[in-house]
Amino acid sequence: MATNTDIDSARLLREQYKDGSKLSARIRLHQRFSTNRYGLMRWMFDHFRIPENASVLELGCGTGILWRGSVRVPPGWRMILTDMSGGMIRETRANLARLGHRFTFAQADAQALPFRDASFDAVIANHMLYHVPDIPRALGEVRRVLKPSGFCYAATMGVANMREIDELAARFFSVPRMTESTARFGLESGEAYMRRAFSEVKLERYPDSLVVTEAAPLMDYICSMRVRSRVSDEQVADLRRHLENEIAVRGEIRISKDTGMFVARR
Ligand SMILES: C[S@@+](CC[C@H](N)C(=O)[O-])C[C@H]1O[C@@H](n2cnc3c(N)ncnc32)[C@H](O)[C@@H]1O
């Protein structure tokens, strides 16, 4: 039976992703201030082992960021992009309309995929498995819909990701960290789930960091997170003053990143 905490967390998740506005604030910070200019999405495409003619399923596609950058999508790929949020699907459809690739869209929960067994060459689940209440069930679904030769790609963050932001969370918001994502399905905690679901699992890491030179986009990032609903306006104002002061004195704020992707063979 669902507890009050489960119901609360499902409500916050729906609110967080009812549309792409909060996610876009976080993506903007990474796009503007990441030191590795190669690009995470381009790097992911380098690691895909997907045939030239293939059916590709994406779970939790968000605003469709994976497909929007300078990536080469073979003309023989048919992509089905899914997300549990109807608002996200509407935005992604609009965001990708002009690309001309063979996209179709569907609202779907990763824990109960409306697709036949062994129907995809690849399933991509980027930065979303940590939101899924029953992770083994979702990975069981991924395995079921993959062809025997298929691969699952799941990007996520490690515990050291943006640890400076967690230090600010502890100091200004009195919470141990801004988000529980890496504890649920991170580069460390996710590996055991992946090994239980798939025959071969490899972890690839993408080296990167942030050098942020403006306080406002960093505050937008922090305020886009679920923690915002648990802290007062005064706490937020204190943190804002601190960040503005840091930038005025040092000219920048350096933030570590720890990101990567599991590449798993069915
Ligand atoms: C952090 S965003 C990541 C979006 C995108 N993959 C990216 O890398 O930018 C997480 C996405 O997962 C979706 N999501 C959360 N739980 C889900 C579930 N159980 N099934 C499908 N999608 C889910 C959310 O609606 C949101 O769009």
Coordinates of C-alpha atoms and ligand atoms in Angstrom, one line a residue:
M1 CA 0.0 0.0 0.0
A2 CA 1.3 3.5 -0.9
T3 CA 2.4 5.6 2.2
N4 CA 1.8 9.3 2.6
T5 CA 5.5 9.8 1.7
D6 CA 5.0 7.9 -1.5
I7 CA 2.0 9.9 -2.4
D8 CA 3.7 13.2 -1.6
S9 CA 6.8 12.3 -3.6
A10 CA 4.6 11.2 -6.6
R11 CA 2.8 14.6 -6.4
L12 CA 6.1 16.5 -6.3
L13 CA 7.4 14.5 -9.3
R14 CA 4.3 15.3 -11.3
E15 CA 4.6 19.0 -10.4
Q16 CA 8.4 19.0 -11.2
Y17 CA 7.8 17.6 -14.7
K18 CA 4.4 18.9 -15.7
D19 CA 6.2 20.8 -18.4
G20 CA 9.9 21.5 -19.4
S21 CA 10.4 24.8 -17.5
K22 CA 12.3 23.4 -14.5
L23 CA 14.3 20.9 -16.4
S24 CA 15.2 23.6 -19.0
A25 CA 16.6 25.8 -16.2
R26 CA 19.0 23.0 -15.2
I27 CA 20.0 22.2 -18.8
R28 CA 20.7 25.9 -19.4
L29 CA 23.3 26.0 -16.6
H30 CA 25.1 23.0 -18.0
Q31 CA 25.0 24.4 -21.6
R32 CA 26.3 27.8 -20.6
F33 CA 29.0 26.9 -18.1
S34 CA 30.3 23.4 -18.7
T35 CA 34.1 23.3 -19.3
N36 CA 34.0 20.2 -21.5
R37 CA 32.8 21.8 -24.8
Y38 CA 32.6 18.4 -26.6
G39 CA 29.1 17.9 -25.3
L40 CA 27.5 15.1 -23.3
M41 CA 25.0 14.2 -26.0
R42 CA 27.6 14.0 -28.7
W43 CA 29.7 11.9 -26.4
M44 CA 26.8 9.6 -25.8
F45 CA 26.2 9.1 -29.5
D46 CA 29.9 8.1 -29.8
H47 CA 29.2 5.2 -27.4
F48 CA 26.0 4.0 -29.0
R49 CA 26.3 0.6 -30.7
I50 CA 23.1 0.8 -32.7
P51 CA 22.8 -0.6 -36.2
E52 CA 22.2 1.8 -39.2
N53 CA 18.7 0.5 -39.4
A54 CA 17.2 0.3 -36.0
S55 CA 14.2 0.8 -33.7
V56 CA 15.2 3.0 -30.8
L57 CA 13.1 3.7 -27.6
E58 CA 13.8 6.5 -25.3
L59 CA 12.3 6.5 -21.8
G60 CA 11.8 9.8 -19.9
C61 CA 12.8 11.9 -22.9
G62 CA 12.1 15.2 -21.1
T63 CA 12.5 18.1 -23.5
G64 CA 14.2 15.9 -26.1
I65 CA 17.7 17.3 -25.4
L66 CA 19.4 14.1 -26.6
W67 CA 18.4 14.8 -30.2
R68 CA 18.7 18.6 -30.4
G69 CA 22.5 19.1 -30.5
S70 CA 25.0 18.4 -33.2
V71 CA 24.5 14.7 -33.3
R72 CA 24.3 12.3 -36.3
V73 CA 21.1 10.4 -36.4
P74 CA 21.3 7.7 -39.2
P75 CA 18.3 7.9 -41.6
G76 CA 17.5 4.3 -40.9
W77 CA 16.6 4.8 -37.2
R78 CA 13.0 4.9 -36.1
M79 CA 12.7 6.5 -32.7
I80 CA 9.9 6.3 -30.2
L81 CA 10.2 8.9 -27.5
T82 CA 8.3 8.4 -24.3
D83 CA 7.8 10.2 -21.0
M84 CA 5.3 9.7 -18.2
S85 CA 4.5 13.5 -18.5
G86 CA 2.0 14.5 -21.2
G87 CA 3.3 18.1 -20.9
M88 CA 6.9 17.0 -21.6
I89 CA 5.7 15.0 -24.7
R90 CA 3.9 18.0 -26.1
E91 CA 7.0 20.2 -25.7
T92 CA 9.4 17.6 -27.1
R93 CA 7.2 17.1 -30.1
A94 CA 7.3 20.8 -30.8
N95 CA 11.1 21.0 -30.0
L96 CA 11.9 18.3 -32.5
A97 CA 9.4 19.1 -35.2
R98 CA 11.9 20.7 -37.5
L99 CA 14.6 18.1 -37.3
G100 CA 12.9 15.8 -39.9
H101 CA 14.0 12.5 -38.2
R102 CA 11.5 9.6 -37.8
F103 CA 10.2 10.3 -34.3
T104 CA 7.0 9.1 -32.8
F105 CA 5.9 10.0 -29.3
A106 CA 4.0 8.3 -26.6
Q107 CA 3.1 9.0 -22.9
A108 CA 4.3 5.9 -21.0
D109 CA 5.5 4.9 -17.5
A110 CA 8.8 3.1 -17.7
Q111 CA 7.4 0.5 -15.2
A112 CA 4.7 -0.7 -17.7
L113 CA 5.8 -0.2 -21.3
P114 CA 3.1 -0.5 -23.9
F115 CA 5.4 -2.3 -26.4
R116 CA 5.8 -5.9 -27.6
D117 CA 8.6 -8.2 -26.4
A118 CA 11.9 -8.0 -28.3
S119 CA 10.9 -5.0 -30.4
F120 CA 13.8 -2.5 -30.0
D121 CA 17.5 -2.6 -30.9
A122 CA 18.3 0.0 -28.2
V123 CA 16.6 1.5 -25.2
I124 CA 17.9 4.9 -23.8
A125 CA 17.0 6.0 -20.3
N126 CA 19.0 9.1 -19.4
H127 CA 18.8 10.8 -16.0
M128 CA 15.4 9.3 -15.3
L129 CA 15.7 5.9 -13.6
Y130 CA 16.3 7.6 -10.2
H131 CA 12.7 8.9 -10.4
V132 CA 11.1 5.6 -11.0
P133 CA 9.5 4.1 -7.9
D134 CA 10.3 0.4 -8.8
I135 CA 13.7 0.4 -10.6
P136 CA 14.0 -3.4 -11.0
R137 CA 10.5 -3.5 -12.6
A138 CA 11.4 -0.7 -15.1
L139 CA 14.7 -2.5 -16.0
G140 CA 12.7 -5.7 -16.4
E141 CA 10.5 -3.9 -18.9
V142 CA 13.6 -2.6 -20.7
R143 CA 15.0 -6.1 -21.0
R144 CA 11.6 -7.5 -22.2
V145 CA 11.2 -5.0 -25.0
L146 CA 14.9 -5.3 -26.2
K147 CA 15.8 -7.7 -28.9
P148 CA 18.3 -10.4 -27.8
S149 CA 21.1 -8.4 -29.5
G150 CA 19.9 -5.1 -28.0
F151 CA 21.6 -2.6 -25.7
C152 CA 20.3 -0.4 -22.9
Y153 CA 22.0 3.0 -22.3
A154 CA 21.4 4.8 -19.0
A155 CA 23.1 8.1 -18.2
T156 CA 23.2 9.3 -14.6
M157 CA 25.4 11.1 -12.1
G158 CA 27.9 10.0 -9.4
V159 CA 27.8 10.9 -5.7
A160 CA 30.5 13.5 -6.3
N161 CA 28.4 15.3 -8.9
M162 CA 27.9 19.0 -7.9
R163 CA 29.1 18.3 -4.3
E164 CA 29.7 22.0 -3.8
I165 CA 25.9 22.5 -4.4
D166 CA 25.2 19.9 -1.7
E167 CA 27.5 21.8 0.7
L168 CA 25.4 24.9 0.0
A169 CA 22.2 22.8 0.7
A170 CA 23.6 21.7 4.0
R171 CA 24.7 25.3 5.0
F172 CA 21.7 27.3 3.8
F173 CA 18.8 24.9 3.6
S174 CA 19.8 22.5 6.5
V175 CA 19.3 19.5 4.2
P176 CA 22.1 16.9 3.6
R177 CA 21.9 17.3 -0.2
M178 CA 19.8 19.1 -2.9
T179 CA 18.5 15.8 -4.4
E180 CA 18.3 12.0 -3.6
S181 CA 18.9 11.1 -7.2
T182 CA 22.4 9.6 -6.9
A183 CA 21.4 7.6 -3.8
R184 CA 18.5 6.0 -5.8
F185 CA 20.2 5.3 -9.2
G186 CA 23.6 6.9 -9.6
L187 CA 26.9 5.8 -11.1
E188 CA 27.6 3.9 -7.9
S189 CA 24.2 2.8 -6.7
G190 CA 22.9 2.0 -10.2
E191 CA 25.5 -0.6 -11.1
A192 CA 24.0 -3.5 -9.0
Y193 CA 20.5 -2.9 -10.6
M194 CA 22.1 -2.9 -14.0
R195 CA 24.1 -6.1 -13.4
R196 CA 20.9 -7.9 -12.1
A197 CA 19.0 -7.0 -15.3
F198 CA 21.6 -7.4 -18.0
S199 CA 24.3 -9.9 -19.1
E200 CA 27.1 -7.3 -19.6
V201 CA 27.4 -3.9 -18.1
K202 CA 30.1 -1.2 -18.7
L203 CA 30.3 2.2 -17.1
E204 CA 31.7 5.1 -19.2
R205 CA 32.5 8.4 -17.5
Y206 CA 32.3 11.8 -19.1
P207 CA 34.9 14.2 -17.6
D208 CA 33.4 17.7 -17.0
S209 CA 33.0 20.5 -14.5
L210 CA 31.2 23.9 -14.3
V211 CA 32.8 27.3 -14.0
V212 CA 29.8 29.6 -13.3
T213 CA 30.3 33.4 -13.7
E214 CA 26.7 34.6 -12.9
A215 CA 24.7 34.0 -9.8
A216 CA 21.2 34.2 -11.4
P217 CA 21.4 31.0 -13.6
L218 CA 22.8 29.1 -10.6
M219 CA 19.9 30.3 -8.4
D220 CA 17.5 29.3 -11.2
Y221 CA 19.1 25.8 -11.2
I222 CA 18.8 25.4 -7.4
C223 CA 15.2 26.8 -7.3
S224 CA 14.1 24.4 -10.1
M225 CA 14.7 21.5 -7.7
R226 CA 12.2 19.8 -5.5
V227 CA 14.0 21.1 -2.4
R228 CA 12.7 24.6 -3.1
S229 CA 9.2 23.5 -1.8
R230 CA 10.8 22.7 1.6
V231 CA 12.7 25.9 2.3
S232 CA 11.6 29.5 3.1
D233 CA 12.0 32.6 0.9
E234 CA 14.5 34.0 3.5
Q235 CA 16.7 30.9 3.2
V236 CA 16.7 31.3 -0.6
A237 CA 17.5 35.0 -0.3
D238 CA 20.5 34.2 2.0
L239 CA 21.9 31.8 -0.5
R240 CA 21.4 34.3 -3.4
R241 CA 23.3 36.9 -1.5
H242 CA 26.1 34.4 -0.8
L243 CA 26.4 33.4 -4.4
E244 CA 26.3 37.1 -5.6
N245 CA 29.1 37.9 -3.1
E246 CA 31.2 34.9 -4.2
I247 CA 31.0 36.0 -7.9
A248 CA 31.7 39.6 -7.0
V249 CA 34.8 38.6 -5.0
R250 CA 36.2 35.7 -7.0
G251 CA 34.7 36.2 -10.4
E252 CA 33.5 32.6 -10.7
I253 CA 32.2 29.6 -8.8
R254 CA 33.8 26.2 -9.6
I255 CA 31.5 23.2 -9.4
S256 CA 32.6 19.5 -9.8
K257 CA 30.7 17.2 -12.1
D258 CA 30.6 13.4 -12.1
T259 CA 28.5 12.1 -15.0
G260 CA 28.5 9.0 -17.1
M261 CA 26.5 6.3 -18.8
F262 CA 25.9 2.5 -18.3
V263 CA 26.2 0.6 -21.5
A264 CA 24.4 -2.7 -21.0
R265 CA 23.9 -5.7 -23.4
R266 CA 20.7 -7.5 -23.0
Ligands
LIG1 C1 15.7 14.6 -15.2 S1 14.5 14.5 -16.5 C2 15.5 13.8 -17.8 C3 15.0 14.1 -19.1 C4 15.9 13.7 -20.3 N1 16.1 12.3 -20.3 C5 17.3 14.4 -20.2 O1 18.3 13.7 -20.0 O2 17.2 15.6 -20.2 C6 13.5 13.0 -16.0 C7 12.4 12.7 -17.0 O3 11.8 11.4 -16.6 C8 10.4 11.5 -16.6 N2 10.0 10.4 -15.7 C9 10.0 10.3 -14.4 N3 9.5 9.2 -14.0 C10 9.2 8.5 -15.1 C11 8.6 7.2 -15.3 N4 8.3 6.4 -14.2 N5 8.4 6.8 -16.5 C12 8.7 7.6 -17.6 N6 9.2 8.8 -17.4 C13 9.5 9.2 -16.2 C14 10.1 12.9 -16.2 O4 8.8 13.3 -16.6 C15 11.2 13.7 -16.8 O5 10.8 14.2 -18.1

